[in-house]
Coordinates of C-alpha atoms in Angstrom, one line a residue:
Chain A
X1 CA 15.2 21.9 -90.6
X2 CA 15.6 25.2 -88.3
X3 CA 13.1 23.5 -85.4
X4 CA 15.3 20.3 -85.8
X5 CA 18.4 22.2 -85.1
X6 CA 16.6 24.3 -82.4
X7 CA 15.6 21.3 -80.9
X8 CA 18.6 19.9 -80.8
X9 CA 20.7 23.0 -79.4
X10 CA 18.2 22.9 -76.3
X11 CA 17.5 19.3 -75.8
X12 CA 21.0 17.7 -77.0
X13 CA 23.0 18.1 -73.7
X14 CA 20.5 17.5 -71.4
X15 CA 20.1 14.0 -73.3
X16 CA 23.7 13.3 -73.2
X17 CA 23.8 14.2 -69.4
X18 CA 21.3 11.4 -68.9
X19 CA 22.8 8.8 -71.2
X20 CA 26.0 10.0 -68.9
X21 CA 24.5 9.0 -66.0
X22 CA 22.5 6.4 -67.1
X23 CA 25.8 4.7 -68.2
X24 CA 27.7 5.2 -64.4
X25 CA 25.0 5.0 -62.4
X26 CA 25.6 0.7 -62.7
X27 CA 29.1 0.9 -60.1
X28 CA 27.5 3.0 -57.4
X29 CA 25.1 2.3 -54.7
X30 CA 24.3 5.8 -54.2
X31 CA 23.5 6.5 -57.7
X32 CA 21.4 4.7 -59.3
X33 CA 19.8 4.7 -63.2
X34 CA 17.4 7.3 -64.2
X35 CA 14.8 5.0 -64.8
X36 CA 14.9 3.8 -61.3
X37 CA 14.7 7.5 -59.9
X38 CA 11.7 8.2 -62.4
X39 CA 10.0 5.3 -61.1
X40 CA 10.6 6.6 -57.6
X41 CA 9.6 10.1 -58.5
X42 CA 5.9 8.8 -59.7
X43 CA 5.6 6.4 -57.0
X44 CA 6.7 8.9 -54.1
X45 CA 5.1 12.1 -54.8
X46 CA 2.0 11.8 -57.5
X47 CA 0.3 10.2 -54.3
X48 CA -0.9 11.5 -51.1
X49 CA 2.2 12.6 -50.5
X50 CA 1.9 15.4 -52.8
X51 CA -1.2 16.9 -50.6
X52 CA 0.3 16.0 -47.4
X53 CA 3.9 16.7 -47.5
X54 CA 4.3 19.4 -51.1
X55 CA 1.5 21.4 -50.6
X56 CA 1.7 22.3 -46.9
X57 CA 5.2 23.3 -47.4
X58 CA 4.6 25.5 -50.4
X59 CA 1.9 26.8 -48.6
X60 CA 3.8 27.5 -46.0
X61 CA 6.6 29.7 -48.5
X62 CA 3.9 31.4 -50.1
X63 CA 2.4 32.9 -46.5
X64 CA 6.1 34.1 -45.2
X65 CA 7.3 34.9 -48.7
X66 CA 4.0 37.6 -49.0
X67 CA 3.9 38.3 -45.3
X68 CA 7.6 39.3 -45.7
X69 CA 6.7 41.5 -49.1
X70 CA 4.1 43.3 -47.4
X71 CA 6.6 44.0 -44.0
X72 CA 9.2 44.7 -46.4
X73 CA 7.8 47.0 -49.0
X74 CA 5.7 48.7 -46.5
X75 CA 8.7 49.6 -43.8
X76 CA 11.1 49.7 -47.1
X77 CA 9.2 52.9 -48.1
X78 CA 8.9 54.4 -44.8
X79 CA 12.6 54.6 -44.2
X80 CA 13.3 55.4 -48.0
X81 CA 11.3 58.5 -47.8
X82 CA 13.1 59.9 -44.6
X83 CA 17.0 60.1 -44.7
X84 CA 17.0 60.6 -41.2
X85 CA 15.3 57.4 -40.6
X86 CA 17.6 55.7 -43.0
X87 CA 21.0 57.1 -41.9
X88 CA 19.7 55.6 -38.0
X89 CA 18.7 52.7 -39.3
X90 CA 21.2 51.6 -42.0
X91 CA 23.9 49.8 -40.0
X92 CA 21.3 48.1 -37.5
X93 CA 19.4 46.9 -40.8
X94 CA 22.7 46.0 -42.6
X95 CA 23.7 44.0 -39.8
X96 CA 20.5 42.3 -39.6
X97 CA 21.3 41.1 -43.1
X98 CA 24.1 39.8 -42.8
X99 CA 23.2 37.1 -40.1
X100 CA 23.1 33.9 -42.6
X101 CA 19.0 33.3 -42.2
X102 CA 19.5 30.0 -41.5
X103 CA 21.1 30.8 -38.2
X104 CA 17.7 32.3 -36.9
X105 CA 15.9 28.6 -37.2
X106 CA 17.3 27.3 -33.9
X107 CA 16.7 30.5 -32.3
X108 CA 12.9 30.6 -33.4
X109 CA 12.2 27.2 -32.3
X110 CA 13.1 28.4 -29.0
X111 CA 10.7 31.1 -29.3
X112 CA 8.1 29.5 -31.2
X113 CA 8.2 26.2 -31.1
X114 CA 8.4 23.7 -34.0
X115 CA 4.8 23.9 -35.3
X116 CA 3.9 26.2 -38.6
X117 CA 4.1 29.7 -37.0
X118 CA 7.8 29.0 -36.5
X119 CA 8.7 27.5 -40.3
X120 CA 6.6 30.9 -41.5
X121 CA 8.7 33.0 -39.3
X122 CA 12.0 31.6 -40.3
X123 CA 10.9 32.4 -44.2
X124 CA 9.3 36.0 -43.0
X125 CA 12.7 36.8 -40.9
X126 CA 15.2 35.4 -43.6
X127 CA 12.9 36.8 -46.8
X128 CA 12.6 40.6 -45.3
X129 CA 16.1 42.0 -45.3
X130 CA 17.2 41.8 -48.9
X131 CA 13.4 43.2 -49.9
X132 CA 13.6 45.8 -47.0
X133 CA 16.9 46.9 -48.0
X134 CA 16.5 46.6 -51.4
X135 CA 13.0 49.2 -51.7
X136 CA 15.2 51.5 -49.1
X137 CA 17.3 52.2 -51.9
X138 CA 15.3 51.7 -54.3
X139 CA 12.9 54.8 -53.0
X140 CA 16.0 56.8 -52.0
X141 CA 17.1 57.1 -55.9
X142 CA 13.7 58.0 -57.0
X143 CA 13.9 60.6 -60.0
X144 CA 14.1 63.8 -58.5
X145 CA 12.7 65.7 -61.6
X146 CA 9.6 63.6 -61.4
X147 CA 9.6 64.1 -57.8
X148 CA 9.4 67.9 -58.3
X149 CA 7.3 67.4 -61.0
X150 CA 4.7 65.1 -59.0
X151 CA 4.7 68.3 -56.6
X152 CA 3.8 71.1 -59.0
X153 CA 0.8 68.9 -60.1
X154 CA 0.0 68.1 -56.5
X155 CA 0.3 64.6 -56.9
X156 CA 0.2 63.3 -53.4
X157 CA -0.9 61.0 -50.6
X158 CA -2.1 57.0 -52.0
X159 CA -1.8 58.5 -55.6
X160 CA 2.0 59.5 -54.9
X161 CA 2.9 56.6 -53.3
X162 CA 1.1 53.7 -56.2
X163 CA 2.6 55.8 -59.2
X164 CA 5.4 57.7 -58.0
X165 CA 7.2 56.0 -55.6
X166 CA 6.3 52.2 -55.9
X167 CA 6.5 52.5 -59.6
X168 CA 9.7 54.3 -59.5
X169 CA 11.3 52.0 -56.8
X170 CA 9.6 48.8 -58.7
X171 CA 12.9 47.4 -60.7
X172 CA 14.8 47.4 -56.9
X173 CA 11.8 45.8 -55.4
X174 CA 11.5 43.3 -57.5
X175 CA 15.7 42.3 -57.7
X176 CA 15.0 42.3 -54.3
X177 CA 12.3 40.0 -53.9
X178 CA 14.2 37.6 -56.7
X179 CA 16.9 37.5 -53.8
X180 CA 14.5 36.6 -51.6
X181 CA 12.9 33.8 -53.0
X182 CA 16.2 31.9 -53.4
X183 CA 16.1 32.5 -49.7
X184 CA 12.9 31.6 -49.1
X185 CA 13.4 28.5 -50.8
X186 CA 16.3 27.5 -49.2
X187 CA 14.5 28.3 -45.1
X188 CA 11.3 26.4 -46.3
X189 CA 13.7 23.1 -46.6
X190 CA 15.7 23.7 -43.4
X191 CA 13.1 24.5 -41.3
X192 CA 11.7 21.5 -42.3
X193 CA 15.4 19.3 -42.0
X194 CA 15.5 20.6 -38.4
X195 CA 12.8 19.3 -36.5
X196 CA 9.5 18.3 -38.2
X197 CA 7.3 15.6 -38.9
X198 CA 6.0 16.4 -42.1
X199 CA 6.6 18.4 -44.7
X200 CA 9.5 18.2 -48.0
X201 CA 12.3 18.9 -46.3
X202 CA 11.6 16.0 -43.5
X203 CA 10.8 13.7 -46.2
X204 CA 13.6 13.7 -48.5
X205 CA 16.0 13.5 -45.0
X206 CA 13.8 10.7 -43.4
X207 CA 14.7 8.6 -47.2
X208 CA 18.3 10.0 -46.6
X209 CA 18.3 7.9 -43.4
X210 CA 16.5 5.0 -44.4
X211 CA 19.4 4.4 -47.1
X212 CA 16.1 4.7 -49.8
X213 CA 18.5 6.1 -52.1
X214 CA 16.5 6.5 -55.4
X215 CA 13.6 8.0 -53.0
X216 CA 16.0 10.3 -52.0
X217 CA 17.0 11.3 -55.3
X218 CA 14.0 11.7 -56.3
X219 CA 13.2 14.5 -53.6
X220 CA 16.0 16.2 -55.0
X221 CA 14.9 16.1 -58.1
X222 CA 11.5 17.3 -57.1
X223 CA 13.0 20.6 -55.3
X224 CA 14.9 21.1 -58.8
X225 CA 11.6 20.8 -60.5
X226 CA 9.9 23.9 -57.7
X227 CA 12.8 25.4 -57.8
X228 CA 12.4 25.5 -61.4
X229 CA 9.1 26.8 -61.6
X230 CA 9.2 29.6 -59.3
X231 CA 11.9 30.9 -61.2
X232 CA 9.6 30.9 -64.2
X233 CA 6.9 32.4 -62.5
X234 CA 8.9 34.7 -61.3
X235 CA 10.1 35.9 -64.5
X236 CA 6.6 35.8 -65.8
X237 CA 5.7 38.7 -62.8
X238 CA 8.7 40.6 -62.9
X239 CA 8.4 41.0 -66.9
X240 CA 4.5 41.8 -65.9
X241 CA 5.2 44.2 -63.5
X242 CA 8.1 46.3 -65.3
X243 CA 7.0 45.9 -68.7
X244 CA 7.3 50.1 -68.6
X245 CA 11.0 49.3 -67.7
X246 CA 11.9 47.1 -69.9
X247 CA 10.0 49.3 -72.7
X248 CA 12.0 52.6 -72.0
X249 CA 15.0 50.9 -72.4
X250 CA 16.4 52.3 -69.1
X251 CA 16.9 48.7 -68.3
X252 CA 19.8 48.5 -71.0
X253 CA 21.1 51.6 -69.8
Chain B
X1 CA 25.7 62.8 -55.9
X2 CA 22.8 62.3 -53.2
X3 CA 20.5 64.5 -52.1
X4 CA 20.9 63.7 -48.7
X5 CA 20.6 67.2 -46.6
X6 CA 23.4 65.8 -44.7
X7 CA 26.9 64.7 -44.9
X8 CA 29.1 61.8 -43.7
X9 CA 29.8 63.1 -39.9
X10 CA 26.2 63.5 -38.9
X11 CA 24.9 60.0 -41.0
X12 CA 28.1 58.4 -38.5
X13 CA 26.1 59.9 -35.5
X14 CA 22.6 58.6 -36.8
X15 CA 23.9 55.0 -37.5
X16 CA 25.7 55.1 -34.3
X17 CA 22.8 56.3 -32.2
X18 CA 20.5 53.3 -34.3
X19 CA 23.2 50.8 -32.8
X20 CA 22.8 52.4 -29.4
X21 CA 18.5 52.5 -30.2
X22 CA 18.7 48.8 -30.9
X23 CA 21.1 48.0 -28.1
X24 CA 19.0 49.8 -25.4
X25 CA 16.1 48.2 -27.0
X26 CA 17.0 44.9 -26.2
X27 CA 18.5 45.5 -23.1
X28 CA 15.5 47.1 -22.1
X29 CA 12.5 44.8 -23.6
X30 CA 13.6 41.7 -21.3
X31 CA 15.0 44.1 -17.7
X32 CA 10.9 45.3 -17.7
X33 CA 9.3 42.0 -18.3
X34 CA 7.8 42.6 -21.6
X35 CA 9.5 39.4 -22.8
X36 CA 11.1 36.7 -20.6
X37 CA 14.6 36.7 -20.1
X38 CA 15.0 33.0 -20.8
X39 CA 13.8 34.1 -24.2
X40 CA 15.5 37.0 -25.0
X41 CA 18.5 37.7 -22.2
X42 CA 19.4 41.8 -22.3
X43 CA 21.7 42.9 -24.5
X44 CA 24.1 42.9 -22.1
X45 CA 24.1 39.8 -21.2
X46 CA 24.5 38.8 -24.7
X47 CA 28.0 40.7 -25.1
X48 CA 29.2 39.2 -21.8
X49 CA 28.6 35.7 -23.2
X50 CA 29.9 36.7 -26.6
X51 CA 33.0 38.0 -24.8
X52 CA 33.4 35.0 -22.6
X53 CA 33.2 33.2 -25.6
X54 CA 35.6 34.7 -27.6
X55 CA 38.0 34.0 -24.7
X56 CA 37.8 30.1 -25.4
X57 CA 39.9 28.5 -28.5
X58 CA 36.9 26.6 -29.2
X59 CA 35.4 29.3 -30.7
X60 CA 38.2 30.7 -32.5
X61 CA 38.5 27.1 -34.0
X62 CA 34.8 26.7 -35.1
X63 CA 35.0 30.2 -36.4
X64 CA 38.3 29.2 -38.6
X65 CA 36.6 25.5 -39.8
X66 CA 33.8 27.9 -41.2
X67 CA 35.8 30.4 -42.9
X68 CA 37.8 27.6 -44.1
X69 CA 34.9 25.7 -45.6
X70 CA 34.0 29.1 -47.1
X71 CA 37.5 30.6 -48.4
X72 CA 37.7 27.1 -50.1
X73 CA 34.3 26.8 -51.8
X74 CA 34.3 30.2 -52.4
X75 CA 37.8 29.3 -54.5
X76 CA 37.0 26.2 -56.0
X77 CA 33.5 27.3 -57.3
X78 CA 35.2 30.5 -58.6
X79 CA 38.2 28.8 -60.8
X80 CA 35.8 26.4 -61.9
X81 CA 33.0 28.9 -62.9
X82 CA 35.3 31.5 -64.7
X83 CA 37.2 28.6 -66.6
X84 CA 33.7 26.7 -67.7
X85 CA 32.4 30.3 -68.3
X86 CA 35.3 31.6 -70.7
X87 CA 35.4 28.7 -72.6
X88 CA 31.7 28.7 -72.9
X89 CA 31.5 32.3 -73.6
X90 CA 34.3 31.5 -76.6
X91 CA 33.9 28.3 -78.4
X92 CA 31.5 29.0 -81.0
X93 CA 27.8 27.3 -80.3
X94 CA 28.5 25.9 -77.4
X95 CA 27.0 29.2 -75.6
X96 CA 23.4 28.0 -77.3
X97 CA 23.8 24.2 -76.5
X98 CA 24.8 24.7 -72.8
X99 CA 21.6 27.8 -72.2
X100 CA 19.2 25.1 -71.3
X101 CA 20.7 22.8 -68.9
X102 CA 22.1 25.7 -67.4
X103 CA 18.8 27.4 -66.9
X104 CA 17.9 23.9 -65.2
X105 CA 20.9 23.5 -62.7
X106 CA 20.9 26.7 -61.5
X107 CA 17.4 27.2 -59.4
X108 CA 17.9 23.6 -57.7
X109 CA 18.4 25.3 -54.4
X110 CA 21.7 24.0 -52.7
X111 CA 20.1 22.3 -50.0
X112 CA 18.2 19.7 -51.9
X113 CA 22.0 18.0 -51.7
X114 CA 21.7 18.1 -48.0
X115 CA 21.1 14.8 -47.8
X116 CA 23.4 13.7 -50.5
X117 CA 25.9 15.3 -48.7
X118 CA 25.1 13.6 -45.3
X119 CA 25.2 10.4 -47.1
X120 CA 28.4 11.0 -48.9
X121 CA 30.9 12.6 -46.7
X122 CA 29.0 12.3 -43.1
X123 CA 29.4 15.8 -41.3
X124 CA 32.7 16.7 -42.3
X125 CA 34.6 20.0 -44.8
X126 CA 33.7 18.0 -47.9
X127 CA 29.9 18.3 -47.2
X128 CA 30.5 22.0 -46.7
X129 CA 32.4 22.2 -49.4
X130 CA 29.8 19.8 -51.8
X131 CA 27.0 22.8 -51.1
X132 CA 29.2 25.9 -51.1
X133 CA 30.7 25.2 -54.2
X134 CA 27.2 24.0 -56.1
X135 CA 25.6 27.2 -54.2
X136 CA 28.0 29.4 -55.5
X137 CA 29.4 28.1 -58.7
X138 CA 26.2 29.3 -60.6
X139 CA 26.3 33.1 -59.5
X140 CA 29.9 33.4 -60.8
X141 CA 29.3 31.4 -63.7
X142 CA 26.2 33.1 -65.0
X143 CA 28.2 36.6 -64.7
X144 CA 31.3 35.2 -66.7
X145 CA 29.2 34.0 -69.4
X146 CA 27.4 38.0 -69.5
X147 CA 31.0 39.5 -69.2
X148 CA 32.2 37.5 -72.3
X149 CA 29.0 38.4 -74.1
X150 CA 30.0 42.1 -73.2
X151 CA 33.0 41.9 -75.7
X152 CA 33.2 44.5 -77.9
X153 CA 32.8 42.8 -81.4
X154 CA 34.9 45.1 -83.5
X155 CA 37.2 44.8 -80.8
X156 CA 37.3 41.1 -81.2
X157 CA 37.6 41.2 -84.8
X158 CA 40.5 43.7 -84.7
X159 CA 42.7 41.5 -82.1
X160 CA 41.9 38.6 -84.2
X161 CA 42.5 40.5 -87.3
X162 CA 46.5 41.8 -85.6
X163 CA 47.0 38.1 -85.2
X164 CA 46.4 37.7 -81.5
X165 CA 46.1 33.6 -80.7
X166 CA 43.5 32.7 -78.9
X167 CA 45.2 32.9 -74.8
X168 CA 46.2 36.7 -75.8
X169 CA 42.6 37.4 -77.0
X170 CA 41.6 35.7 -73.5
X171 CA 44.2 37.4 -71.3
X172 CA 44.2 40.8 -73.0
X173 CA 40.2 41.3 -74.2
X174 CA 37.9 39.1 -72.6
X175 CA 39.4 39.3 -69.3
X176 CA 39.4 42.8 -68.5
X177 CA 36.4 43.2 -70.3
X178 CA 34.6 40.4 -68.5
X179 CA 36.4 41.3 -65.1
X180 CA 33.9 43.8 -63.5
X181 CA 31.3 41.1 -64.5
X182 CA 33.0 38.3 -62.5
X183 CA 33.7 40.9 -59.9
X184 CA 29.8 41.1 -59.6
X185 CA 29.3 37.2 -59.4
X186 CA 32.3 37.0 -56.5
X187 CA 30.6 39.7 -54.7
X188 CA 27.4 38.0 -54.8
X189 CA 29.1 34.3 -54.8
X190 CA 31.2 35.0 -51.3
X191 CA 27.5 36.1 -49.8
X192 CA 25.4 33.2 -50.7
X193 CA 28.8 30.8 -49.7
X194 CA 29.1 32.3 -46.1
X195 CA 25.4 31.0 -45.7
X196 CA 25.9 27.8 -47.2
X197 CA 28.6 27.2 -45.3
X198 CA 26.8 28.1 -41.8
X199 CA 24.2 25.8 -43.0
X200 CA 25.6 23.2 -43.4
X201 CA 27.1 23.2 -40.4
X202 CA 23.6 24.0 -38.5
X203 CA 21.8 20.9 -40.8
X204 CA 24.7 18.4 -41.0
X205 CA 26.9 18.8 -38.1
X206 CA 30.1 19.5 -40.1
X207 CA 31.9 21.2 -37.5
X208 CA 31.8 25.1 -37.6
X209 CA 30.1 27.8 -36.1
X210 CA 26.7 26.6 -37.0
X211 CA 27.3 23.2 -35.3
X212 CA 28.2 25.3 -32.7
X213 CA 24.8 27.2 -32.3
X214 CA 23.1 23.5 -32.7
X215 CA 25.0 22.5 -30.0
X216 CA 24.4 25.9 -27.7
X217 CA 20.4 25.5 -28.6
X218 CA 19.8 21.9 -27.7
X219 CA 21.8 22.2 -24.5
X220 CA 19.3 25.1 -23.9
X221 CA 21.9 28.0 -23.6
X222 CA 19.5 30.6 -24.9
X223 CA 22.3 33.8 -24.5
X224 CA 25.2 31.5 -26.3
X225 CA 22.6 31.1 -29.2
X226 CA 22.0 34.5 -29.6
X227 CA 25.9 36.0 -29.0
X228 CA 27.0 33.1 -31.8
X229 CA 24.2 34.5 -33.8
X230 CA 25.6 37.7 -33.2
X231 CA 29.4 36.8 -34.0
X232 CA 27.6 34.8 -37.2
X233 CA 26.4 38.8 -38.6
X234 CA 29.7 40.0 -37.8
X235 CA 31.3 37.7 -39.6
X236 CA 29.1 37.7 -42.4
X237 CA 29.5 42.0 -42.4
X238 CA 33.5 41.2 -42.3
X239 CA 32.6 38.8 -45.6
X240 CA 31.0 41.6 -47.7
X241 CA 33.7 44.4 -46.6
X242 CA 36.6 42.1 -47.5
X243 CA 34.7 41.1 -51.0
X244 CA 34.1 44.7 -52.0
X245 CA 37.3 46.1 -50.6
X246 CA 39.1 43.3 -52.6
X247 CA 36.6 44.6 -55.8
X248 CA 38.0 48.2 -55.1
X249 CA 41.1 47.2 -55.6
X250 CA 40.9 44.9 -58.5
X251 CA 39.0 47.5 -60.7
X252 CA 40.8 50.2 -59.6
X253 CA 41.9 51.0 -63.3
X254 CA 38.0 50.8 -64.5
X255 CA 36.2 53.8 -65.5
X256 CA 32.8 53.0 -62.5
X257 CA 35.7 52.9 -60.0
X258 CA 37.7 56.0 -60.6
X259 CA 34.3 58.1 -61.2
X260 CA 33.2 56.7 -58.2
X261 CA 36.6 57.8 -56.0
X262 CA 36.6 61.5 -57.4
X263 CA 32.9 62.5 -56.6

């Protein structure tokens, strides 16, 4: 009786938003019934499609998305740890992040062309600011008692940094690179919109333009679904990697 | 409050002398040769063009279509996100039945309705608007529905139990109580709109500055690209001052405020 209820709490809307649709979707041309788009969504992208067009492209967010940890997290802690450094750099790097990201994909295909070094670029130059800025303060409001207390032990050097200061900056880090994978997401499909020949973003636009309208839908539904499950893996990461956080309860604080 | 050795004088002079550092930088990068001017024109080069630009009412009117499209968005997907929230937040159940398909909507990443969009409305203020307001509806939305989860139960119990109807429990409980909560999501919402709305500009053509970049790039005008790009981060710095001056002064009578204005 409880699972019945449960499963009606969680499935019931989303079954009447289909029925919903199902039921206007006869008057348009532009939207049509779920079964069609279903249809579409099987025929479209569990083919070749998936190898040619999906993977490259999520390929493609996983190298800037890292590359842009790494750069982030790395210079993020470097600036953190000198407040000279960060009282120089703070307005150059707030303006920085500020530019909308999309804004830079023009200018890099100037720079880089069109291939994949540009598309990584984009997601590298639009992913780093709100991780880089993020770990800046993340370090900067590091406990100082366990600072002090790292000192009397003589905790330093790679030992410091892994469990003192990456540890202790880890909850901003990772709000940070939760930011930045919206962003991410978002640069991977434009870079793509703008000028390619393959990839997701190029696809769903090409069906856009050949008026293939449950194609089309069906992209969009498939960038729901990733953007979906990177949500979900990112939640199954970030309660991996502050599991100590959560624990102590500082979280609720 | 921090331990910088420092106070608010001398981190004025660092920040300004990191402006100066990046200016010289790229004045200097392309005047040696280390990267060609056609790529990246010296910084002063830039301004100039940014000036000269800023001297044309084309400018000023793409600027205004995009801070229109934003203002608007930013507006629509807020009423809409704080009504949907507070009723969600109060009706009984519906908080449970509405957790999934909200968990759903809210990844889709705005641009998958590009092309829905283009289709729709053609390049125009309604696409703008389509993908501003789905962008930013969510991040005010989820924060209403935590600020009206952050009632006070025994406060909600006494107000009901003094005979307070339901639009004076709203007005006078859950609204202050969710307000620094919905602050949070405007904040964050008035971001993530400014770059939806220079997106689709960039992607659809609606007009704006971001059509106006697409135009200076494919007509190969490499400094026009970057000084736009440069007005773009202004603008978007003038965005998040306004929002947080505006949060200031909204929860001026909350406790985080005050503690914060007499350190």
């Amino acid at each position: 009786m409880r699972a019945l209820r449960r499963a009606v709490t969680w499935f019931g809307l989303p079954v009447l938003l289909v029925l919903v649709w199902w039921l206007v979707s006869g008057g348009s041309f532009y939207l049509p019934d779920p079964l069609k788009v279903v249809r579409a969504f099987w025929d479209t992208w569990v083919s070749a499609r998936a190898f040619e067009d999906v993977l490259p492209s999520l390929g493609r967010l996983l190298l800037g998305y890292v590359a842009a940890t790494l750069l982030g997290v790395g210079l993020g802690v470097l600036v953190g740890l000198s407040p000279r450094l960060r009282a120089t750099l703070e307005p150059v790097l707030e303006f920085f992040r500020a530019i909308p990201p999309p804004v830079l994909v023009p200018l890099l295909m100037l720079l880089a062309g069109i291939d994949t070094p540009m598309k990584v670029l984009v997601i590298v130059s639009g992913c780093v600011w709100p991780i880089l800025l993020n770990t800046v303060e993340g370090v900067r409001a590091l406990d100082e008692v366990l600072a002090d207390t790292c000192r009397m032990y003589g905790v330093r050097g790679g030992s410091r940094l892994r469990r003192f200061v990456l540890r202790g900056a880890s909850p901003q880090i990772m709000a940070g690179l939760r930011q930045a994978l919206s962003i991410g997401i978002i640069l991977m499909v434009i870079s793509e919109m703008f000028a390619s020949s393959s990839g997701l973003g190029f696809t769903i636009v090409l069906f856009q333009r050949q008026f293939q309208i449950a194609e089309m839908w069906s992209g969009i539904l498939l960038l729901g679904l990733i953007g979906l499950a990177l949500s979900f893996l990112f939640r199954l990461l970030e309660r991996r990697v502050l599991s100590w956080y959560y624990g102590s309860g500082a979280a609720r604080a | 409050m921090s331990r910088t050795p420092f106070g608010a004088r001398r981190r004025l002079l660092y920040g300004l002398a990191g402006l100066a550092g990046l200016l010289a930088l790229v004045e200097a990068v392309p005047r040696l040769g280390l990267v060609d001017e056609r790529y990246l024109p010296p910084a002063t080069t830039i301004l100039a063009t940014l000036a000269r630009e800023l001297a044309t009412a084309g400018l000023w009117i793409a600027l205004g279509e995009t801070l229109i499209g934003w203002a608007l968005g930013l507006a629509i997907a807020f009423f809409l996100a704080v009504a949907i929230g507070v009723v969600i937040g109060i009706v009984p159940g519906l908080r449970a039945a509405t957790t999934s398909t909200i968990e759903f909507l809210r990844p889709i990443p705005s641009v998958a309705l590009v092309p829905l969009a283009t289709l729709l409305y053609g390049p125009s203020l309604s696409s703008t608007l389509l993908l501003v307001v789905y962008a930013s509806f969510w991040q005010v939305l989820i924060q209403v529905l935590y600020g009206v989860a952050a009632v006070d139960s025994v406060a909600y119990d006494t107000a009901r139990s003094y005979g307070l109807g339901s639009w004076s429990r709203v007005r006078h409980l859950i609204w202050p109580t969710a307000l620094p909560y919905v602050m949070t999501g405007l904040r964050l919402a008035a971001a993530v709109a400014f770059i939806l709305a220079v997106t689709a500009e960039l992607v659809i053509g609606s007009p704006g500055l971001g059509a106006e970049i697409q135009v200076a790039q494919s007509s190969g005008a490499v400094p026009a690209v970057y000084a736009l790009i440069v007005l773009a981060g202004l603008v978007g710095i003038g965005v998040n001052v306004a929002v947080r001056f505006l949060e200031r002064r909204v929860l001026s009578w909350h406790p985080s405020v005050r503690s914060e204005a007499t350190t």
